[in-house]
PDB file of C-alpha atoms and ligand atoms in Angstrom:
ATOM      1  CA  MET A   1     -19.921  11.394  -9.283  1.00  0.00           C
ATOM      2  CA  ASN A   2     -17.497   8.939  -6.921  1.00  0.00           C
ATOM      3  CA  PRO A   3     -15.949  11.932  -4.229  1.00  0.00           C
ATOM      4  CA  LEU A   4     -12.918  10.542  -5.289  1.00  0.00           C
ATOM      5  CA  LEU A   5     -13.176  11.633  -8.510  1.00  0.00           C
ATOM      6  CA  VAL A   6     -14.047  14.542  -8.204  1.00  0.00           C
ATOM      7  CA  PRO A   7     -12.094  17.723 -10.187  1.00  0.00           C
ATOM      8  CA  GLY A   8      -9.269  18.994  -6.875  1.00  0.00           C
ATOM      9  CA  PRO A   9      -5.187  18.495  -6.633  1.00  0.00           C
ATOM     10  CA  THR A  10      -3.483  15.776  -7.774  1.00  0.00           C
ATOM     11  CA  ARG A  11      -4.548  12.509  -5.702  1.00  0.00           C
ATOM     12  CA  VAL A  12      -1.368  10.895  -3.403  1.00  0.00           C
ATOM     13  CA  LEU A  13      -1.271   7.521  -3.776  1.00  0.00           C
ATOM     14  CA  GLY A  14       0.571   5.561  -0.830  1.00  0.00           C
ATOM     15  CA  VAL A  15       2.372   2.778  -2.074  1.00  0.00           C
ATOM     16  CA  LEU A  16       2.000   0.069   0.911  1.00  0.00           C
ATOM     17  CA  ASN A  17       3.359  -3.356  -0.751  1.00  0.00           C
ATOM     18  CA  VAL A  18       2.720  -6.543   1.746  1.00  0.00           C
ATOM     19  CA  THR A  19       5.471  -9.311  -0.347  1.00  0.00           C
ATOM     20  CA  PRO A  20       7.979 -10.340   0.644  1.00  0.00           C
ATOM     21  CA  ASP A  21       9.519  -9.391  -3.415  1.00  0.00           C
ATOM     22  CA  SER A  22       8.270  -6.110  -4.609  1.00  0.00           C
ATOM     23  CA  PHE A  23      10.851  -3.999  -6.372  1.00  0.00           C
ATOM     24  CA  SER A  24      11.364  -0.809  -4.671  1.00  0.00           C
ATOM     25  CA  ASP A  25      10.384  -2.088  -0.896  1.00  0.00           C
ATOM     26  CA  GLY A  26       9.760  -6.161  -0.540  1.00  0.00           C
ATOM     27  CA  GLY A  27       9.496  -7.887   2.222  1.00  0.00           C
ATOM     28  CA  ARG A  28       9.971  -4.225   4.287  1.00  0.00           C
ATOM     29  CA  HIS A  29       6.984  -3.554   5.863  1.00  0.00           C
ATOM     30  CA  THR A  30       5.612  -6.449   6.081  1.00  0.00           C
ATOM     31  CA  ASP A  31       5.353  -6.747  10.247  1.00  0.00           C
ATOM     32  CA  ASP A  32       3.121  -4.005  11.064  1.00  0.00           C
ATOM     33  CA  PRO A  33       1.804  -2.716   7.709  1.00  0.00           C
ATOM     34  CA  VAL A  34      -2.026  -1.321   8.948  1.00  0.00           C
ATOM     35  CA  ALA A  35       0.660   1.253  10.787  1.00  0.00           C
ATOM     36  CA  ARG A  36       2.683   1.833   8.012  1.00  0.00           C
ATOM     37  CA  GLY A  37      -0.654   2.136   5.811  1.00  0.00           C
ATOM     38  CA  THR A  38      -1.773   4.386   8.812  1.00  0.00           C
ATOM     39  CA  ALA A  39       1.742   6.363   8.565  1.00  0.00           C
ATOM     40  CA  LEU A  40       0.989   6.949   4.778  1.00  0.00           C
ATOM     41  CA  TYR A  41      -2.458   8.758   5.537  1.00  0.00           C
ATOM     42  CA  THR A  42      -1.153  10.395   8.147  1.00  0.00           C
ATOM     43  CA  ALA A  43       1.600  11.817   5.479  1.00  0.00           C
ATOM     44  CA  GLY A  44      -0.410  13.083   2.887  1.00  0.00           C
ATOM     45  CA  ALA A  45      -1.772   9.830   0.735  1.00  0.00           C
ATOM     46  CA  ASP A  46      -5.335  10.645  -0.768  1.00  0.00           C
ATOM     47  CA  LEU A  47      -5.604   6.975  -0.821  1.00  0.00           C
ATOM     48  CA  VAL A  48      -3.387   4.277   0.662  1.00  0.00           C
ATOM     49  CA  ASP A  49      -2.370   1.450  -2.647  1.00  0.00           C
ATOM     50  CA  VAL A  50      -2.301  -1.924  -0.614  1.00  0.00           C
ATOM     51  CA  GLY A  51      -0.461  -4.586  -3.151  1.00  0.00           C
ATOM     52  CA  GLY A  52      -0.440  -8.702  -2.336  1.00  0.00           C
ATOM     53  CA  GLU A  53       1.326  -9.716  -5.294  1.00  0.00           C
ATOM     54  CA  SER A  54       5.196  -8.197  -6.800  1.00  0.00           C
ATOM     55  CA  THR A  55       4.509  -7.652 -10.477  1.00  0.00           C
ATOM     56  CA  ARG A  56       8.168  -6.927 -10.473  1.00  0.00           C
ATOM     57  CA  PRO A  57       9.286  -8.121 -14.061  1.00  0.00           C
ATOM     58  CA  GLY A  58       9.982 -11.734 -13.138  1.00  0.00           C
ATOM     59  CA  ALA A  59       7.826 -11.746 -10.114  1.00  0.00           C
ATOM     60  CA  THR A  60       6.183 -15.332  -9.933  1.00  0.00           C
ATOM     61  CA  ARG A  61       2.330 -15.139  -8.872  1.00  0.00           C
ATOM     62  CA  VAL A  62       0.889 -15.920  -5.983  1.00  0.00           C
ATOM     63  CA  ASP A  63      -2.257 -17.414  -6.076  1.00  0.00           C
ATOM     64  CA  VAL A  64      -5.647 -15.312  -4.747  1.00  0.00           C
ATOM     65  CA  ALA A  65      -5.898 -18.025  -1.223  1.00  0.00           C
ATOM     66  CA  GLU A  66      -2.372 -16.037  -0.509  1.00  0.00           C
ATOM     67  CA  GLU A  67      -2.640 -12.716  -2.087  1.00  0.00           C
ATOM     68  CA  LEU A  68      -5.935 -12.689   0.064  1.00  0.00           C
ATOM     69  CA  ARG A  69      -4.368 -13.692   3.750  1.00  0.00           C
ATOM     70  CA  ARG A  70      -1.556 -11.327   2.950  1.00  0.00           C
ATOM     71  CA  VAL A  71      -4.123  -8.233   1.862  1.00  0.00           C
ATOM     72  CA  LEU A  72      -7.283  -8.463   2.825  1.00  0.00           C
ATOM     73  CA  PRO A  73      -6.862  -8.260   7.395  1.00  0.00           C
ATOM     74  CA  VAL A  74      -4.782  -4.842   6.068  1.00  0.00           C
ATOM     75  CA  VAL A  75      -7.251  -3.614   4.591  1.00  0.00           C
ATOM     76  CA  GLU A  76      -9.866  -3.765   7.123  1.00  0.00           C
ATOM     77  CA  GLY A  77      -7.130  -2.793  10.018  1.00  0.00           C
ATOM     78  CA  LEU A  78      -7.500   0.600   7.752  1.00  0.00           C
ATOM     79  CA  VAL A  79     -10.309   1.237   6.710  1.00  0.00           C
ATOM     80  CA  ALA A  80     -11.236   0.960  10.302  1.00  0.00           C
ATOM     81  CA  ALA A  81      -8.140   3.193  11.074  1.00  0.00           C
ATOM     82  CA  GLY A  82     -10.858   5.176   9.102  1.00  0.00           C
ATOM     83  CA  VAL A  83      -7.393   5.403   6.280  1.00  0.00           C
ATOM     84  CA  PRO A  84      -9.345   5.179   2.650  1.00  0.00           C
ATOM     85  CA  VAL A  85      -7.890   2.562   0.796  1.00  0.00           C
ATOM     86  CA  SER A  86      -6.713   0.628  -2.640  1.00  0.00           C
ATOM     87  CA  VAL A  87      -6.213  -2.712  -4.173  1.00  0.00           C
ATOM     88  CA  ASP A  88      -3.482  -2.902  -6.059  1.00  0.00           C
ATOM     89  CA  THR A  89      -5.114  -6.830  -7.264  1.00  0.00           C
ATOM     90  CA  MET A  90      -5.736  -8.452 -11.099  1.00  0.00           C
ATOM     91  CA  ARG A  91      -8.082 -10.608  -9.162  1.00  0.00           C
ATOM     92  CA  ALA A  92     -12.026 -10.782  -9.165  1.00  0.00           C
ATOM     93  CA  ALA A  93     -12.067 -12.558  -5.981  1.00  0.00           C
ATOM     94  CA  THR A  94      -9.825 -10.358  -4.065  1.00  0.00           C
ATOM     95  CA  ALA A  95     -11.298  -7.029  -5.461  1.00  0.00           C
ATOM     96  CA  ARG A  96     -14.483  -9.020  -4.224  1.00  0.00           C
ATOM     97  CA  ALA A  97     -13.029  -9.602  -1.741  1.00  0.00           C
ATOM     98  CA  VAL A  98     -11.196  -6.250  -0.609  1.00  0.00           C
ATOM     99  CA  VAL A  99     -14.227  -3.923  -1.559  1.00  0.00           C
ATOM    100  CA  GLU A 100     -16.989  -5.754   0.467  1.00  0.00           C
ATOM    101  CA  ALA A 101     -14.065  -5.216   3.007  1.00  0.00           C
ATOM    102  CA  GLY A 102     -14.181  -1.659   2.898  1.00  0.00           C
ATOM    103  CA  ALA A 103     -11.742  -1.150   0.204  1.00  0.00           C
ATOM    104  CA  ALA A 104     -12.859   2.990  -1.673  1.00  0.00           C
ATOM    105  CA  VAL A 105     -10.332   1.360  -5.364  1.00  0.00           C
ATOM    106  CA  VAL A 106      -9.794  -1.614  -7.964  1.00  0.00           C
ATOM    107  CA  ASN A 107      -6.333  -0.952  -9.028  1.00  0.00           C
ATOM    108  CA  ASP A 108      -5.935  -3.070 -11.441  1.00  0.00           C
ATOM    109  CA  VAL A 109      -2.946  -3.039 -12.732  1.00  0.00           C
ATOM    110  CA  SER A 110      -3.846  -6.065 -16.087  1.00  0.00           C
ATOM    111  CA  GLY A 111      -6.495  -3.416 -17.241  1.00  0.00           C
ATOM    112  CA  GLY A 112      -8.846  -6.497 -17.066  1.00  0.00           C
ATOM    113  CA  LEU A 113      -6.752  -8.653 -18.519  1.00  0.00           C
ATOM    114  CA  ALA A 114      -5.432 -11.073 -16.705  1.00  0.00           C
ATOM    115  CA  ASP A 115      -8.355 -12.516 -14.776  1.00  0.00           C
ATOM    116  CA  PRO A 116     -11.415 -12.386 -17.428  1.00  0.00           C
ATOM    117  CA  ASP A 117     -14.454 -12.782 -14.662  1.00  0.00           C
ATOM    118  CA  MET A 118     -12.349  -8.612 -12.778  1.00  0.00           C
ATOM    119  CA  ALA A 119     -14.864  -6.150 -15.213  1.00  0.00           C
ATOM    120  CA  ALA A 120     -18.422  -8.294 -14.552  1.00  0.00           C
ATOM    121  CA  THR A 121     -17.013  -8.405 -10.621  1.00  0.00           C
ATOM    122  CA  VAL A 122     -16.013  -4.904 -10.115  1.00  0.00           C
ATOM    123  CA  ALA A 123     -19.299  -4.078 -12.639  1.00  0.00           C
ATOM    124  CA  GLY A 124     -21.234  -5.073  -9.370  1.00  0.00           C
ATOM    125  CA  LEU A 125     -19.373  -3.453  -6.726  1.00  0.00           C
ATOM    126  CA  ASP A 126     -19.422  -0.056  -5.436  1.00  0.00           C
ATOM    127  CA  CYS A 127     -15.925   0.895  -5.909  1.00  0.00           C
ATOM    128  CA  VAL A 128     -13.173   3.349  -8.672  1.00  0.00           C
ATOM    129  CA  TYR A 129     -10.935   0.740 -11.307  1.00  0.00           C
ATOM    130  CA  VAL A 130      -8.239   2.355 -12.571  1.00  0.00           C
ATOM    131  CA  LEU A 131      -7.396   0.772 -15.497  1.00  0.00           C
ATOM    132  CA  SER A 132      -3.997  -0.278 -17.061  1.00  0.00           C
ATOM    133  CA  HIS A 133      -2.346  -1.004 -19.698  1.00  0.00           C
ATOM    134  CA  TRP A 134      -0.932  -4.109 -19.812  1.00  0.00           C
ATOM    135  CA  ARG A 135       0.100  -6.698 -22.034  1.00  0.00           C
ATOM    136  CA  GLY A 136       1.056  -9.440 -20.026  1.00  0.00           C
ATOM    137  CA  PHE A 137       2.462 -11.359 -17.119  1.00  0.00           C
ATOM    138  CA  SER A 138       5.255 -10.688 -15.375  1.00  0.00           C
ATOM    139  CA  ASP A 139       7.940 -13.205 -16.552  1.00  0.00           C
ATOM    140  CA  VAL A 140       7.321 -12.304 -20.260  1.00  0.00           C
ATOM    141  CA  MET A 141       6.697  -8.727 -20.254  1.00  0.00           C
ATOM    142  CA  ASN A 142       9.592  -7.175 -20.755  1.00  0.00           C
ATOM    143  CA  SER A 143       9.917  -9.102 -24.304  1.00  0.00           C
ATOM    144  CA  LEU A 144       6.247  -7.746 -24.715  1.00  0.00           C
ATOM    145  CA  ALA A 145       7.719  -3.512 -24.562  1.00  0.00           C
ATOM    146  CA  ARG A 146       7.142  -3.831 -28.732  1.00  0.00           C
ATOM    147  CA  TYR A 147       5.542  -0.506 -30.117  1.00  0.00           C
ATOM    148  CA  GLU A 148       5.970   1.828 -33.472  1.00  0.00           C
ATOM    149  CA  ASP A 149       4.769   4.024 -31.904  1.00  0.00           C
ATOM    150  CA  THR A 150       3.980   3.607 -28.297  1.00  0.00           C
ATOM    151  CA  VAL A 151       1.128   6.752 -27.426  1.00  0.00           C
ATOM    152  CA  ALA A 152      -0.714   6.343 -30.054  1.00  0.00           C
ATOM    153  CA  GLU A 153      -1.139   1.538 -29.194  1.00  0.00           C
ATOM    154  CA  VAL A 154      -0.566   2.201 -26.117  1.00  0.00           C
ATOM    155  CA  GLY A 155      -3.735   5.151 -26.469  1.00  0.00           C
ATOM    156  CA  ALA A 156      -5.513   1.706 -28.473  1.00  0.00           C
ATOM    157  CA  GLU A 157      -4.851  -0.446 -26.917  1.00  0.00           C
ATOM    158  CA  LEU A 158      -6.308   1.220 -23.616  1.00  0.00           C
ATOM    159  CA  ALA A 159      -9.815   2.264 -26.076  1.00  0.00           C
ATOM    160  CA  GLU A 160     -10.381  -1.376 -26.172  1.00  0.00           C
ATOM    161  CA  ARG A 161      -9.976  -2.358 -22.442  1.00  0.00           C
ATOM    162  CA  LEU A 162     -12.609   0.705 -21.993  1.00  0.00           C
ATOM    163  CA  ASP A 163     -14.956  -0.259 -24.235  1.00  0.00           C
ATOM    164  CA  ALA A 164     -15.171  -3.957 -23.134  1.00  0.00           C
ATOM    165  CA  VAL A 165     -15.238  -2.646 -18.954  1.00  0.00           C
ATOM    166  CA  VAL A 166     -17.858  -0.299 -19.639  1.00  0.00           C
ATOM    167  CA  ALA A 167     -19.485  -2.926 -22.272  1.00  0.00           C
ATOM    168  CA  ALA A 168     -20.022  -6.017 -18.785  1.00  0.00           C
ATOM    169  CA  GLY A 169     -21.590  -2.943 -17.366  1.00  0.00           C
ATOM    170  CA  VAL A 170     -18.965  -0.851 -15.202  1.00  0.00           C
ATOM    171  CA  ASP A 171     -20.073   2.496 -15.347  1.00  0.00           C
ATOM    172  CA  ARG A 172     -17.446   4.778 -17.205  1.00  0.00           C
ATOM    173  CA  ASP A 173     -17.505   7.559 -14.713  1.00  0.00           C
ATOM    174  CA  ARG A 174     -16.252   5.477 -12.164  1.00  0.00           C
ATOM    175  CA  ILE A 175     -12.912   4.264 -14.079  1.00  0.00           C
ATOM    176  CA  VAL A 176      -9.163   5.750 -14.677  1.00  0.00           C
ATOM    177  CA  LEU A 177      -7.137   5.520 -16.769  1.00  0.00           C
ATOM    178  CA  ASP A 178      -3.206   4.272 -16.491  1.00  0.00           C
ATOM    179  CA  PRO A 179      -0.481   4.080 -19.120  1.00  0.00           C
ATOM    180  CA  GLY A 180       1.171   1.416 -16.892  1.00  0.00           C
ATOM    181  CA  LEU A 181       4.624   2.578 -16.633  1.00  0.00           C
ATOM    182  CA  GLY A 182       7.233   0.142 -16.986  1.00  0.00           C
ATOM    183  CA  PHE A 183       4.975  -1.990 -17.595  1.00  0.00           C
ATOM    184  CA  ALA A 184       6.060  -4.329 -21.570  1.00  0.00           C
ATOM    185  CA  LYS A 185       7.453  -1.166 -21.308  1.00  0.00           C
ATOM    186  CA  ARG A 186      10.863   0.213 -22.688  1.00  0.00           C
ATOM    187  CA  ALA A 187      12.332   3.476 -20.834  1.00  0.00           C
ATOM    188  CA  ASP A 188      12.388   5.522 -23.486  1.00  0.00           C
ATOM    189  CA  HIS A 189       8.417   3.833 -23.714  1.00  0.00           C
ATOM    190  CA  ASP A 190       8.039   5.419 -20.727  1.00  0.00           C
ATOM    191  CA  TRP A 191       8.785   8.793 -21.123  1.00  0.00           C
ATOM    192  CA  ALA A 192       7.082   9.035 -24.452  1.00  0.00           C
ATOM    193  CA  LEU A 193       4.331   8.144 -22.420  1.00  0.00           C
ATOM    194  CA  LEU A 194       4.903  10.615 -19.863  1.00  0.00           C
ATOM    195  CA  ALA A 195       6.594  13.173 -22.761  1.00  0.00           C
ATOM    196  CA  ARG A 196       2.859  12.994 -24.205  1.00  0.00           C
ATOM    197  CA  LEU A 197       0.098  12.041 -22.047  1.00  0.00           C
ATOM    198  CA  ALA A 198      -2.518  14.291 -22.719  1.00  0.00           C
ATOM    199  CA  GLU A 199      -2.451  12.927 -25.490  1.00  0.00           C
ATOM    200  CA  LEU A 200      -4.441  10.901 -23.288  1.00  0.00           C
ATOM    201  CA  ASP A 201      -6.895  13.226 -22.734  1.00  0.00           C
ATOM    202  CA  ARG A 202      -8.736  12.443 -24.695  1.00  0.00           C
ATOM    203  CA  PHE A 203     -10.673  10.236 -23.001  1.00  0.00           C
ATOM    204  CA  GLY A 204     -12.092  12.689 -20.641  1.00  0.00           C
ATOM    205  CA  LEU A 205     -10.908  10.296 -18.075  1.00  0.00           C
ATOM    206  CA  PRO A 206      -9.252  10.745 -15.163  1.00  0.00           C
ATOM    207  CA  LEU A 207      -5.589   9.379 -15.387  1.00  0.00           C
ATOM    208  CA  LEU A 208      -3.197   7.358 -12.641  1.00  0.00           C
ATOM    209  CA  VAL A 209       0.608   8.288 -13.922  1.00  0.00           C
ATOM    210  CA  GLY A 210       2.510   5.414 -11.745  1.00  0.00           C
ATOM    211  CA  ALA A 211       6.469   6.882 -12.315  1.00  0.00           C
ATOM    212  CA  SER A 212       7.091   6.148  -9.148  1.00  0.00           C
ATOM    213  CA  ARG A 213      11.037   4.674  -7.965  1.00  0.00           C
ATOM    214  CA  LYS A 214      11.167   2.316 -11.441  1.00  0.00           C
ATOM    215  CA  ARG A 215      13.918   1.214 -13.747  1.00  0.00           C
ATOM    216  CA  PHE A 216      12.609   3.825 -16.016  1.00  0.00           C
ATOM    217  CA  LEU A 217      14.192   6.924 -13.097  1.00  0.00           C
ATOM    218  CA  GLY A 218      16.823   4.146 -12.433  1.00  0.00           C
ATOM    219  CA  ALA A 219      18.622   4.128 -16.172  1.00  0.00           C
ATOM    220  CA  LEU A 220      18.071   7.994 -16.043  1.00  0.00           C
ATOM    221  CA  LEU A 221      20.392   8.729 -12.911  1.00  0.00           C
ATOM    222  CA  ALA A 222      22.645   5.740 -13.280  1.00  0.00           C
ATOM    223  CA  GLY A 223      26.345   7.570 -12.645  1.00  0.00           C
ATOM    224  CA  PRO A 224      29.037   8.442 -14.992  1.00  0.00           C
ATOM    225  CA  ASP A 225      29.739   3.967 -14.618  1.00  0.00           C
ATOM    226  CA  GLY A 226      26.606   3.165 -15.521  1.00  0.00           C
ATOM    227  CA  THR A 227      25.951   1.589 -11.374  1.00  0.00           C
ATOM    228  CA  VAL A 228      22.681   2.096 -11.176  1.00  0.00           C
ATOM    229  CA  PRO A 229      21.433   3.945  -8.166  1.00  0.00           C
ATOM    230  CA  PRO A 230      18.374   1.243  -6.020  1.00  0.00           C
ATOM    231  CA  PRO A 231      15.098   2.226  -5.892  1.00  0.00           C
ATOM    232  CA  GLN A 232      15.623   3.954  -2.230  1.00  0.00           C
ATOM    233  CA  GLU A 233      17.186   6.744  -4.060  1.00  0.00           C
ATOM    234  CA  ARG A 234      14.776   8.040  -6.482  1.00  0.00           C
ATOM    235  CA  ASP A 235      12.622   9.736  -4.539  1.00  0.00           C
ATOM    236  CA  VAL A 236      13.613  12.322  -5.670  1.00  0.00           C
ATOM    237  CA  ALA A 237      13.013  12.162  -9.532  1.00  0.00           C
ATOM    238  CA  THR A 238       9.908  11.032  -8.991  1.00  0.00           C
ATOM    239  CA  ALA A 239       8.422  13.228  -7.028  1.00  0.00           C
ATOM    240  CA  VAL A 240       9.687  16.242 -10.129  1.00  0.00           C
ATOM    241  CA  ILE A 241       7.190  13.553 -12.667  1.00  0.00           C
ATOM    242  CA  THR A 242       4.310  13.676  -9.675  1.00  0.00           C
ATOM    243  CA  GLY A 243       4.867  17.917  -9.822  1.00  0.00           C
ATOM    244  CA  LEU A 244       4.692  17.968 -13.882  1.00  0.00           C
ATOM    245  CA  ALA A 245       1.357  15.124 -13.895  1.00  0.00           C
ATOM    246  CA  ALA A 246       0.106  17.790 -11.721  1.00  0.00           C
ATOM    247  CA  GLU A 247       1.090  20.278 -13.967  1.00  0.00           C
ATOM    248  CA  ARG A 248      -0.332  18.919 -16.561  1.00  0.00           C
ATOM    249  CA  GLY A 249      -3.625  17.909 -14.368  1.00  0.00           C
ATOM    250  CA  VAL A 250      -3.999  13.839 -13.857  1.00  0.00           C
ATOM    251  CA  TRP A 251      -6.456  13.103 -11.029  1.00  0.00           C
ATOM    252  CA  GLY A 252      -3.672  10.870  -9.203  1.00  0.00           C
ATOM    253  CA  VAL A 253      -0.248   9.752  -8.926  1.00  0.00           C
ATOM    254  CA  ARG A 254       0.919   6.479  -6.888  1.00  0.00           C
ATOM    255  CA  VAL A 255       4.241   6.636  -4.639  1.00  0.00           C
ATOM    256  CA  HIS A 256       5.912   4.824  -1.618  1.00  0.00           C
ATOM    257  CA  ASP A 257       7.342   7.936  -0.791  1.00  0.00           C
ATOM    258  CA  VAL A 258       4.505  10.809   0.164  1.00  0.00           C
ATOM    259  CA  PRO A 259       6.226  13.563   1.477  1.00  0.00           C
ATOM    260  CA  SER A 260       7.603  14.419  -1.403  1.00  0.00           C
ATOM    261  CA  SER A 261       4.999  14.076  -3.751  1.00  0.00           C
ATOM    262  CA  VAL A 262       2.305  15.517  -1.322  1.00  0.00           C
ATOM    263  CA  ALA A 263       4.573  18.458  -1.280  1.00  0.00           C
ATOM    264  CA  ALA A 264       5.186  18.661  -5.481  1.00  0.00           C
ATOM    265  CA  VAL A 265       1.867  18.665  -5.420  1.00  0.00           C
ATOM    266  CA  ARG A 266       0.732  21.865  -2.968  1.00  0.00           C
ATOM    267  CA  VAL A 267       3.728  23.413  -4.725  1.00  0.00           C
ATOM    268  CA  VAL A 268       2.280  23.093  -7.743  1.00  0.00           C
ATOM    269  CA  ARG A 269      -1.093  24.204  -7.177  1.00  0.00           C
ATOM    270  CA  THR A 270       0.719  27.423  -4.817  1.00  0.00           C
ATOM    271  CA  TRP A 271       1.453  28.009  -8.126  1.00  0.00           C
ATOM    272  CA  GLN A 272      -1.710  27.725 -10.073  1.00  0.00           C
ATOM    273  CA  ASP A 273      -3.889  29.903  -7.501  1.00  0.00           C
ATOM    274  CA  ALA A 274      -1.008  32.291  -7.574  1.00  0.00           C
ATOM    275  CA  ALA A 275      -1.074  32.585 -10.893  1.00  0.00           C
ATOM    276  CA  ARG A 276      -5.549  33.607 -10.672  1.00  0.00           C
ATOM    277  CA  VAL A 277      -5.115  36.277  -8.374  1.00  0.00           C
ATOM    278  CA  SER A 278      -3.220  39.859  -9.114  1.00  0.00           C
ATOM    279  CA  VAL A 279      -0.591  40.621  -6.123  1.00  0.00           C
ATOM    280  CA  PRO A 280       0.837  44.277  -6.062  1.00  0.00           C
TER     281      PRO A 280
HETATM  282  N1  PMM B   1       3.026  -0.682 -10.660  1.00  0.00           N
HETATM  283  C1  PMM B   1       2.480  -0.904 -10.216  1.00  0.00           C
HETATM  284  C2  PMM B   1       2.436  -2.075  -9.171  1.00  0.00           C
HETATM  285  N2  PMM B   1       1.377  -0.950  -9.384  1.00  0.00           N
HETATM  286  N3  PMM B   1      -0.280  -0.041  -9.828  1.00  0.00           N
HETATM  287  C3  PMM B   1      -1.123   1.180 -11.625  1.00  0.00           C
HETATM  288  N4  PMM B   1      -2.269   1.186 -11.638  1.00  0.00           N
HETATM  289  N5  PMM B   1       0.160   1.990 -11.738  1.00  0.00           N
HETATM  290  C4  PMM B   1       1.759   1.196 -11.649  1.00  0.00           C
HETATM  291  O1  PMM B   1       2.351   2.268 -12.756  1.00  0.00           O
HETATM  292  C5  PMM B   1       1.884   0.745 -11.243  1.00  0.00           C
HETATM  293  C6  PMM B   1       1.245   0.065  -9.954  1.00  0.00           C
HETATM  294  C7  PMM B   1       4.494  -1.636  -9.842  1.00  0.00           C
HETATM  295  O2  PMM B   1       5.480  -1.372  -8.787  1.00  0.00           O
HETATM  296  P1  PMM B   1       5.574  -1.093  -7.468  1.00  0.00           P
HETATM  297  O3  PMM B   1       4.265  -1.854  -6.384  1.00  0.00           O
HETATM  298  O4  PMM B   1       6.321  -3.016  -7.193  1.00  0.00           O
HETATM  299  O5  PMM B   1       5.942   0.093  -6.656  1.00  0.00           O
END
């Protein structure tokens, strides 16, 4: 089994967006992304998730050359510093280049749908593959947020993608599933998926949850006058979700604020350990 997937405490993936336009930290970390990524690792992240293309609603796409120009030097720098790296990309060419540069995880928010070559490419690479639920690119995804039964449909669509990716040659035992919170989902869809996460356990695969600072938390925390707090003020709510997800046994959480989620995972682990010993 890939060492990253050996059962253990919930992994914390620290977000490192190397983009000028990501919704919560776009443009803030472009000065010295390797230093920022190394700091996330030092703060307790198990992996640093490097992304060169914003997936925020309405974002426009960058081409593969630009994506590689943004992420490859950062991956190389982090790998050289001994930091385990995941790369957030929907492109097969980028996935290949970053894994060849030492990245351990390909985090594809499109579940292989955005690039028809992704699954076959990942099949030939030595990496973990995060397969997320997705229905369409950022410019159209909000119009695709229609469900009769969100959890059942997301589960069925994940099952379809899982079959396709496995048929293309990716070993099932290196796949992580992600419900894709916020991707073609409204707040009530996101909450339903979190509340019924256990229904995704039927795949017998590790789960990743990416709730960090997302719109549904902004809506949750809106003031009485409807003012929505900025993404940076949603970290406490994010850490609570990390704790609940850890308690449920998810494999990983993808977060912007690493220390608060590391603390949440540690609380849950210590609580669970204490429940197993008898103290006089
Ligand atoms: N969300 C974002 C980007 N990448 N990857 C996974 N696996 N799951 C997610 O929920 C996810 C992701 C969205 O936003 P950001 O990078 O702008 O925070």
